[in-house]
mmCIF file of C-alpha atoms in Angstrom:
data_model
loop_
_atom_site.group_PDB
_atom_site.id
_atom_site.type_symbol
_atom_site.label_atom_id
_atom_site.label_comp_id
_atom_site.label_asym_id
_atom_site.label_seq_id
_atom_site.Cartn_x
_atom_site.Cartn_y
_atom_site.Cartn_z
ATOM 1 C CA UNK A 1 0.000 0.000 0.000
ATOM 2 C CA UNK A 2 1.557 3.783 -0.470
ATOM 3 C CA UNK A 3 1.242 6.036 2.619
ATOM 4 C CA UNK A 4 1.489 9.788 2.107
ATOM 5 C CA UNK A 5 4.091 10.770 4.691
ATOM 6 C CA UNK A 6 4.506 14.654 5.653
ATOM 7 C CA UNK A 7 7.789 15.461 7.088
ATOM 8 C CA UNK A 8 8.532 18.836 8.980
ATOM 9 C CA UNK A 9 12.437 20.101 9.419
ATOM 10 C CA UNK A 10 12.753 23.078 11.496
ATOM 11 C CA UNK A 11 15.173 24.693 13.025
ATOM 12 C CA UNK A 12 15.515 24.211 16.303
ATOM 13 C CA UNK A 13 14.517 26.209 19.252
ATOM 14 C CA UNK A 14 17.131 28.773 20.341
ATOM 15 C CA UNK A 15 19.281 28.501 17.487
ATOM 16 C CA UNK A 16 19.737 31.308 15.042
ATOM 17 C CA UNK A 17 17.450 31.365 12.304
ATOM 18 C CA UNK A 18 18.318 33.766 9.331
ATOM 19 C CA UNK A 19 16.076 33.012 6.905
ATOM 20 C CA UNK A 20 13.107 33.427 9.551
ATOM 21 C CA UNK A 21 14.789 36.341 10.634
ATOM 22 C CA UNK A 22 15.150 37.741 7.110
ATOM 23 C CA UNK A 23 11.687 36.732 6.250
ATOM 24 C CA UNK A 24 10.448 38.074 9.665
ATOM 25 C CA UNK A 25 12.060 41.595 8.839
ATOM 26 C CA UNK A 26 10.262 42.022 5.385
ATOM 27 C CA UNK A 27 7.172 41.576 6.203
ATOM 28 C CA UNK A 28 7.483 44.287 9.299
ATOM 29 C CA UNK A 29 9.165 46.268 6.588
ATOM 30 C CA UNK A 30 5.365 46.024 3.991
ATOM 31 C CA UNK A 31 3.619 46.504 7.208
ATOM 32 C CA UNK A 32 2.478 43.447 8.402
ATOM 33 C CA UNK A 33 3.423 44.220 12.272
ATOM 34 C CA UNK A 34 1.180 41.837 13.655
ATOM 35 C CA UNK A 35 3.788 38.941 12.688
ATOM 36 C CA UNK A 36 6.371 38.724 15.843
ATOM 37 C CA UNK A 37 8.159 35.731 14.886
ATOM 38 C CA UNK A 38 9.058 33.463 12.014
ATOM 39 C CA UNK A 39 10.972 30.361 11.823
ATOM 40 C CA UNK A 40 11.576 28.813 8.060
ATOM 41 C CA UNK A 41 12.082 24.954 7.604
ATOM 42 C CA UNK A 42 11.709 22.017 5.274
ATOM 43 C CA UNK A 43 8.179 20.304 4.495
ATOM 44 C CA UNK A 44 8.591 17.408 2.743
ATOM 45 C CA UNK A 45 6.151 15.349 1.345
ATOM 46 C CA UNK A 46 6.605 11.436 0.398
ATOM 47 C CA UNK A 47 4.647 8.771 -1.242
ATOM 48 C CA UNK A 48 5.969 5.499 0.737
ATOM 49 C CA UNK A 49 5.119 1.929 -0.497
ATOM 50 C CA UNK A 50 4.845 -0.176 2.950
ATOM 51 C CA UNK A 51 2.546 -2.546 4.533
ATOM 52 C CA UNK A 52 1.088 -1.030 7.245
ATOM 53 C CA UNK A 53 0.980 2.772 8.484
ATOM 54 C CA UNK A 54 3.846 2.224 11.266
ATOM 55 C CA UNK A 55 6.556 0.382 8.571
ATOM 56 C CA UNK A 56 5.663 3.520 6.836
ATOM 57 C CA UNK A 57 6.389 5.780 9.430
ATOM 58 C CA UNK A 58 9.667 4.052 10.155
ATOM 59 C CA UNK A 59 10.805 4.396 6.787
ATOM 60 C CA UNK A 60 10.325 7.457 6.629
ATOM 61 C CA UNK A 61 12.234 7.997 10.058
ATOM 62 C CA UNK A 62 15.247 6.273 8.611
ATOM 63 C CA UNK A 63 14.980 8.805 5.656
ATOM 64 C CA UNK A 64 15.321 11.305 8.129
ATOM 65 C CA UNK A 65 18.173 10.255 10.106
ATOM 66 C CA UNK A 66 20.314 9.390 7.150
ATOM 67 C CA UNK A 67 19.450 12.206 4.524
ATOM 68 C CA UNK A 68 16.800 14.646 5.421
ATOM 69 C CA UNK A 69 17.536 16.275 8.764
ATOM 70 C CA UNK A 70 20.773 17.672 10.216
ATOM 71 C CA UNK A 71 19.959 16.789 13.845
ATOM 72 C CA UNK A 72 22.689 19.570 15.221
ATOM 73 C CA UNK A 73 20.680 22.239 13.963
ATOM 74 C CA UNK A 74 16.822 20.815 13.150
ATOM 75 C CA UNK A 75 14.064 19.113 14.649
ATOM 76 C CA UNK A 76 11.768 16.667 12.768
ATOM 77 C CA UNK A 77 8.182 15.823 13.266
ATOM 78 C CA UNK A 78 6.539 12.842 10.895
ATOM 79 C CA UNK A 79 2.375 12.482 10.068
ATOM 80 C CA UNK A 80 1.625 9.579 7.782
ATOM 81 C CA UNK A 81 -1.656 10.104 6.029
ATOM 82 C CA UNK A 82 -4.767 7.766 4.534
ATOM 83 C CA UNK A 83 -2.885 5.679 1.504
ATOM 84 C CA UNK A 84 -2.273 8.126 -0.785
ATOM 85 C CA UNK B 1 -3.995 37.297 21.089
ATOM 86 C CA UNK B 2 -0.782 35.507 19.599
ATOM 87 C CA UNK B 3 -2.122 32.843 17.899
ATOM 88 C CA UNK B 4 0.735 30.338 16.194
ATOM 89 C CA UNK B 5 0.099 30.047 12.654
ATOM 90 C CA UNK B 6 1.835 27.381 9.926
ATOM 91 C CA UNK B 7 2.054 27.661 6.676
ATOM 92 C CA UNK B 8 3.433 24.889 4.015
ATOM 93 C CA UNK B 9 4.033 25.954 0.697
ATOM 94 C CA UNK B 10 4.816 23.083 -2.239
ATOM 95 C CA UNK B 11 5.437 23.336 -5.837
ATOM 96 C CA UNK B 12 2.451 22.954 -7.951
ATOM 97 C CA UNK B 13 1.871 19.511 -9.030
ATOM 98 C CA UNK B 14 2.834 19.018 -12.338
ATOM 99 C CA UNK B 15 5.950 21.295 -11.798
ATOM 100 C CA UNK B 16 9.345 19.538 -12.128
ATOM 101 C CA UNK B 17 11.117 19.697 -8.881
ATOM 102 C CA UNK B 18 14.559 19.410 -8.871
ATOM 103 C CA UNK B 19 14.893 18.897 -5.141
ATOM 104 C CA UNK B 20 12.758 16.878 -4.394
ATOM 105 C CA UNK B 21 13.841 14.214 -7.153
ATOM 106 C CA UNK B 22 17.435 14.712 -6.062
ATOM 107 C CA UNK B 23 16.297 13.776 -2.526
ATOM 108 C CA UNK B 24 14.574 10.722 -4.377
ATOM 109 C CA UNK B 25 17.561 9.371 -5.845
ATOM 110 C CA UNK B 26 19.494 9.813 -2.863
ATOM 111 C CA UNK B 27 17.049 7.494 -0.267
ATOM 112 C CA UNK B 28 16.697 4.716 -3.418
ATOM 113 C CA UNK B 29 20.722 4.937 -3.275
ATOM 114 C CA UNK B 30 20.942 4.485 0.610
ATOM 115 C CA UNK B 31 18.383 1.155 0.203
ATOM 116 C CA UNK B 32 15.086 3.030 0.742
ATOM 117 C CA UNK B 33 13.558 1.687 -2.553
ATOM 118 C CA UNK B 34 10.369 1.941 -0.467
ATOM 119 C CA UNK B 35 10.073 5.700 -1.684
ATOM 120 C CA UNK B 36 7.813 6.400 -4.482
ATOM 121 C CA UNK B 37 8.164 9.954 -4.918
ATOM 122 C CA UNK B 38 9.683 13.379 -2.936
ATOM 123 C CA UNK B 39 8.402 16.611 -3.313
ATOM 124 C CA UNK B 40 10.579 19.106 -1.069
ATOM 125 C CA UNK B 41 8.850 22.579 -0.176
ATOM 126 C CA UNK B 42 8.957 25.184 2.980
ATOM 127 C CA UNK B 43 7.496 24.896 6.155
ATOM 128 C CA UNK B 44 6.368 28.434 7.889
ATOM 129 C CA UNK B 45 5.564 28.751 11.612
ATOM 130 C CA UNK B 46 4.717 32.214 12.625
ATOM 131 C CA UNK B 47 3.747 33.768 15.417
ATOM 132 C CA UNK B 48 0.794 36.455 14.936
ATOM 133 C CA UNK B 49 -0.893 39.170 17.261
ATOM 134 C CA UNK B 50 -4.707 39.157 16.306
ATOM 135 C CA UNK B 51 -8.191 39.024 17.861
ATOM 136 C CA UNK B 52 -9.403 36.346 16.603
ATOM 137 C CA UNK B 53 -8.368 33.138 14.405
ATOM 138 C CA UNK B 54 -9.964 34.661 11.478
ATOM 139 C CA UNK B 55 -7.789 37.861 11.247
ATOM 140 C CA UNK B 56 -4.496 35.826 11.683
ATOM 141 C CA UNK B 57 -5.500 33.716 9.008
ATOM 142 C CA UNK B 58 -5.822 37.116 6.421
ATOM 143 C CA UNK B 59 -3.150 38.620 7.863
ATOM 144 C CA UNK B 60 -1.026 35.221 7.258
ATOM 145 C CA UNK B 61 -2.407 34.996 3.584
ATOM 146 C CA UNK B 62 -1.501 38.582 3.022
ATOM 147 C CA UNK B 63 2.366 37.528 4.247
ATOM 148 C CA UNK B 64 2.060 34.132 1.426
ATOM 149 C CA UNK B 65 0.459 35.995 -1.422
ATOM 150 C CA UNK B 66 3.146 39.391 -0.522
ATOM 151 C CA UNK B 67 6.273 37.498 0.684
ATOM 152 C CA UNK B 68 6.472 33.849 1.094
ATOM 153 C CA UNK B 69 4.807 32.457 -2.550
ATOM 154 C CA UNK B 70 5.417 32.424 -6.007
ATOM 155 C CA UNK B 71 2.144 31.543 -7.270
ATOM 156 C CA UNK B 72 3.690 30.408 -10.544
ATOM 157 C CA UNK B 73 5.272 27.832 -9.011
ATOM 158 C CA UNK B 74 4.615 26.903 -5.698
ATOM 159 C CA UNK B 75 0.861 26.459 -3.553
ATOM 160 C CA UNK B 76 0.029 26.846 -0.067
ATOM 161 C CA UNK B 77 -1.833 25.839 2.634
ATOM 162 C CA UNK B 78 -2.661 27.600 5.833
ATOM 163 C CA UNK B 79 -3.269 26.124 9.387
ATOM 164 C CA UNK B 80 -4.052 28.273 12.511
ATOM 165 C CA UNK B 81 -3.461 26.791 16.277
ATOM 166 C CA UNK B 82 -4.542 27.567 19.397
ATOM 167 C CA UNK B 83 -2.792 30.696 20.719
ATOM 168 C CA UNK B 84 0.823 30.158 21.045
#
């Protein structure tokens, strides 16, 4: 069966984050003041051929670990969806 | 109210994307045939002073359509939490 698997990468909390921070300044700068913080990560999106919704979800954790997330610097969360 | 707002933004289906096929090839090289198919796009969190749920949404759909999306290439979806 194929799972649709969302994967979030973030950066993590209390580490730098430029592109937030760049992002965060232009949109004060068009006058959207009401945003007070932004943080900018990764979503990811896979289709994931496995037999049952927790093989997917571990597959998908081993794609993280080895490839998708640097875990110095990022945070992960994983949702695996109805078969896509 | 600060109300903690996410937005994921994806390139259109139907739209080659480069990074998400590179990240394909690289899990099928590492063993994780199990992968169908990658699509790689941003994941947004901001944090938003409004009254209500309703006026963070607009105010974070005014930040996608100004800031954070190309609407040639890439779609979005919003999601609004509790109050962060």
């Amino acid at each position: 069966m194929t799972y649709e698997v969302y994967v979030n990468v973030l950066p993590l909390k209390g580490l730098l984050d430029p592109q937030g921070k760049t992002v965060h300044q232009g949109l004060n700068k068009i006058g959207l003041s009401q945003v007070a913080d932004v943080r900018v990560g990764k979503r990811i999106v896979m289709h994931i051929d496995a037999n049952s919704e927790e093989e997917a979800k571990s597959i998908a954790e081993d794609a993280c670990k080895k490839v998708l997330v640097n875990p110095v610097m990022e945070g992960y969360e994983i949702e695996v969806a109805q078969n896509a």
